[in-house]
PDB file of C-alpha atoms in Angstrom:
ATOM      1  CA  MET A   1      24.230   2.101  17.226  1.00 85.00           C
ATOM      2  CA  PHE A   2      21.119   4.225  17.495  1.00 94.00           C
ATOM      3  CA  GLY A   3      18.701   4.338  20.376  1.00 96.00           C
ATOM      4  CA  ILE A   4      16.030   6.354  22.080  1.00 95.00           C
ATOM      5  CA  ASP A   5      15.422   7.544  25.612  1.00 95.00           C
ATOM      6  CA  LEU A   6      12.336   6.136  27.273  1.00 95.00           C
ATOM      7  CA  THR A   7      10.439   8.382  29.605  1.00 90.00           C
ATOM      8  CA  SER A   8      10.018   7.001  33.095  1.00 90.00           C
ATOM      9  CA  SER A   9       7.079   9.316  33.737  1.00 90.00           C
ATOM     10  CA  ALA A  10       4.265   7.499  35.513  1.00 91.00           C
ATOM     11  CA  ASP A  11       1.798   8.621  32.857  1.00 91.00           C
ATOM     12  CA  GLY A  12       3.929   7.342  29.950  1.00 91.00           C
ATOM     13  CA  ASP A  13       3.871   3.926  28.291  1.00 96.00           C
ATOM     14  CA  PRO A  14       7.508   2.874  27.910  1.00 96.00           C
ATOM     15  CA  ALA A  15       6.585  -0.601  26.630  1.00 97.00           C
ATOM     16  CA  ARG A  16       4.605   0.910  23.752  1.00 97.00           C
ATOM     17  CA  ASP A  17       7.442   3.331  22.988  1.00 97.00           C
ATOM     18  CA  ALA A  18      10.007   0.508  23.044  1.00 98.00           C
ATOM     19  CA  ARG A  19       7.898  -1.653  20.699  1.00 98.00           C
ATOM     20  CA  GLU A  20       7.676   1.272  18.294  1.00 98.00           C
ATOM     21  CA  ALA A  21      11.448   1.851  18.502  1.00 98.00           C
ATOM     22  CA  GLU A  22      12.034  -1.848  17.811  1.00 98.00           C
ATOM     23  CA  GLN A  23       9.703  -1.759  14.787  1.00 98.00           C
ATOM     24  CA  LEU A  24      11.522   1.325  13.466  1.00 98.00           C
ATOM     25  CA  GLY A  25      14.862  -0.519  13.675  1.00 98.00           C
ATOM     26  CA  PHE A  26      16.498   1.232  16.619  1.00 98.00           C
ATOM     27  CA  ASP A  27      19.279  -0.727  18.319  1.00 96.00           C
ATOM     28  CA  PHE A  28      18.493   0.129  21.950  1.00 96.00           C
ATOM     29  CA  VAL A  29      16.224   1.909  24.381  1.00 97.00           C
ATOM     30  CA  SER A  30      17.498   3.462  27.584  1.00 95.00           C
ATOM     31  CA  SER A  31      16.350   5.240  30.710  1.00 93.00           C
ATOM     32  CA  SER A  32      18.026   6.967  33.619  1.00 87.00           C
ATOM     33  CA  ASP A  33      18.182   5.078  36.891  1.00 84.00           C
ATOM     34  CA  HIS A  34      17.438   7.804  39.393  1.00 80.00           C
ATOM     35  CA  PRO A  35      14.907   6.867  42.083  1.00 77.00           C
ATOM     36  CA  CYS A  36      14.540  10.398  43.481  1.00 78.00           C
ATOM     37  CA  GLY A  37      12.660  13.306  41.992  1.00 78.00           C
ATOM     38  CA  THR A  38       9.692  15.609  42.292  1.00 84.00           C
ATOM     39  CA  GLU A  39       7.382  13.928  39.742  1.00 86.00           C
ATOM     40  CA  PRO A  40       5.853  10.414  39.902  1.00 88.00           C
ATOM     41  CA  THR A  41       7.902   7.951  37.840  1.00 89.00           C
ATOM     42  CA  HIS A  42       8.238   4.249  37.183  1.00 91.00           C
ATOM     43  CA  GLU A  43      11.094   2.540  39.035  1.00 90.00           C
ATOM     44  CA  THR A  44      13.715   2.111  36.304  1.00 90.00           C
ATOM     45  CA  TRP A  45      14.721  -1.549  36.711  1.00 91.00           C
ATOM     46  CA  THR A  46      11.109  -2.712  36.981  1.00 93.00           C
ATOM     47  CA  MET A  47      10.193  -0.545  33.987  1.00 95.00           C
ATOM     48  CA  LEU A  48      13.035  -1.999  31.905  1.00 95.00           C
ATOM     49  CA  THR A  49      11.796  -5.499  32.761  1.00 95.00           C
ATOM     50  CA  TRP A  50       8.349  -4.449  31.489  1.00 96.00           C
ATOM     51  CA  VAL A  51      10.023  -3.150  28.311  1.00 97.00           C
ATOM     52  CA  ALA A  52      11.966  -6.407  27.871  1.00 96.00           C
ATOM     53  CA  ALA A  53       8.768  -8.442  28.187  1.00 96.00           C
ATOM     54  CA  ALA A  54       7.097  -6.277  25.525  1.00 97.00           C
ATOM     55  CA  THR A  55       9.937  -6.525  22.978  1.00 97.00           C
ATOM     56  CA  SER A  56      12.037  -9.274  21.449  1.00 96.00           C
ATOM     57  CA  ARG A  57      15.177  -7.837  19.852  1.00 96.00           C
ATOM     58  CA  ILE A  58      16.051  -4.356  21.032  1.00 97.00           C
ATOM     59  CA  GLN A  59      18.873  -3.882  23.561  1.00 96.00           C
ATOM     60  CA  ILE A  60      18.050  -2.355  26.948  1.00 96.00           C
ATOM     61  CA  ALA A  61      20.284   0.096  28.798  1.00 92.00           C
ATOM     62  CA  THR A  62      20.514   2.653  31.570  1.00 88.00           C
ATOM     63  CA  ARG A  63      22.139   5.990  30.799  1.00 85.00           C
ATOM     64  CA  VAL A  64      22.666   6.778  34.459  1.00 81.00           C
ATOM     65  CA  LEU A  65      23.190   4.093  37.070  1.00 81.00           C
ATOM     66  CA  GLY A  66      22.098   5.390  40.486  1.00 78.00           C
ATOM     67  CA  VAL A  67      24.455   3.262  42.554  1.00 75.00           C
ATOM     68  CA  PRO A  68      24.464   5.538  45.621  1.00 80.00           C
ATOM     69  CA  TYR A  69      20.742   4.903  46.087  1.00 84.00           C
ATOM     70  CA  ARG A  70      20.977   1.122  46.424  1.00 85.00           C
ATOM     71  CA  PRO A  71      23.514  -1.334  47.834  1.00 86.00           C
ATOM     72  CA  PRO A  72      26.000  -2.196  45.046  1.00 83.00           C
ATOM     73  CA  ALA A  73      25.377  -5.933  45.340  1.00 85.00           C
ATOM     74  CA  MET A  74      21.648  -5.290  44.861  1.00 87.00           C
ATOM     75  CA  VAL A  75      22.306  -3.249  41.686  1.00 84.00           C
ATOM     76  CA  ALA A  76      24.442  -6.086  40.324  1.00 85.00           C
ATOM     77  CA  LYS A  77      21.779  -8.668  41.143  1.00 88.00           C
ATOM     78  CA  MET A  78      19.019  -6.547  39.587  1.00 88.00           C
ATOM     79  CA  ALA A  79      21.039  -6.108  36.385  1.00 87.00           C
ATOM     80  CA  ALA A  80      21.918  -9.800  36.175  1.00 89.00           C
ATOM     81  CA  THR A  81      18.291 -10.819  36.681  1.00 92.00           C
ATOM     82  CA  LEU A  82      17.050  -8.384  34.036  1.00 92.00           C
ATOM     83  CA  ASP A  83      19.739  -9.533  31.611  1.00 92.00           C
ATOM     84  CA  ARG A  84      18.836 -13.207  32.070  1.00 92.00           C
ATOM     85  CA  THR A  85      15.083 -12.694  31.852  1.00 92.00           C
ATOM     86  CA  ALA A  86      15.496 -10.464  28.782  1.00 94.00           C
ATOM     87  CA  GLY A  87      17.494 -13.067  26.863  1.00 94.00           C
ATOM     88  CA  ARG A  88      20.864 -11.333  27.400  1.00 93.00           C
ATOM     89  CA  ARG A  89      19.621  -8.044  25.900  1.00 94.00           C
ATOM     90  CA  LEU A  90      20.900  -5.764  28.656  1.00 91.00           C
ATOM     91  CA  ASP A  91      23.438  -3.423  27.081  1.00 87.00           C
ATOM     92  CA  PRO A  92      26.990  -4.709  27.695  1.00 79.00           C
ATOM     93  CA  LEU A  93      28.135  -1.382  29.177  1.00 76.00           C
ATOM     94  CA  THR A  94      25.244  -1.430  31.655  1.00 78.00           C
ATOM     95  CA  ARG A  95      26.241  -5.006  32.600  1.00 76.00           C
ATOM     96  CA  VAL A  96      29.840  -3.917  33.193  1.00 74.00           C
ATOM     97  CA  ARG A  97      28.822  -0.908  35.309  1.00 73.00           C
ATOM     98  CA  ALA A  98      26.458  -3.006  37.416  1.00 71.00           C
ATOM     99  CA  ALA A  99      28.979  -5.814  37.886  1.00 70.00           C
ATOM    100  CA  ALA A 100      31.698  -3.319  38.843  1.00 72.00           C
ATOM    101  CA  THR A 101      29.491  -1.960  41.616  1.00 66.00           C
ATOM    102  CA  GLY A 102      28.643  -5.341  43.096  1.00 59.00           C
ATOM    103  CA  GLY A 103      31.537  -7.507  42.096  1.00 50.00           C
ATOM    104  CA  ARG A 104      30.886 -11.225  42.110  1.00 46.00           C
ATOM    105  CA  HIS A 105      27.259 -10.844  43.239  1.00 38.00           C
ATOM    106  CA  ALA A 106      26.111 -10.395  39.640  1.00 39.00           C
TER     107      ALA A 106
END
């Protein structure tokens, strides 16, 4: 499997980058889930939902899952919602990590 890292920079266009990756035949796009930092960024889960709405085939993943920054059940619910709205395109490993943090709440 081959994928690319999407920038979460507030001045980037991750949906455009994901569409291009999909057209080029990449298998997945990913981004780090880290809500803290010194530069303005898109919130990762909302951004990945934007990416899912702009694409149709490519898998979606997080490289880093910032569980300490959110309640585990919330992370699981966010991942489950994204996966359902994206037509089950959330990367299986991301699904497992999110479900493990929140248990049955996914």
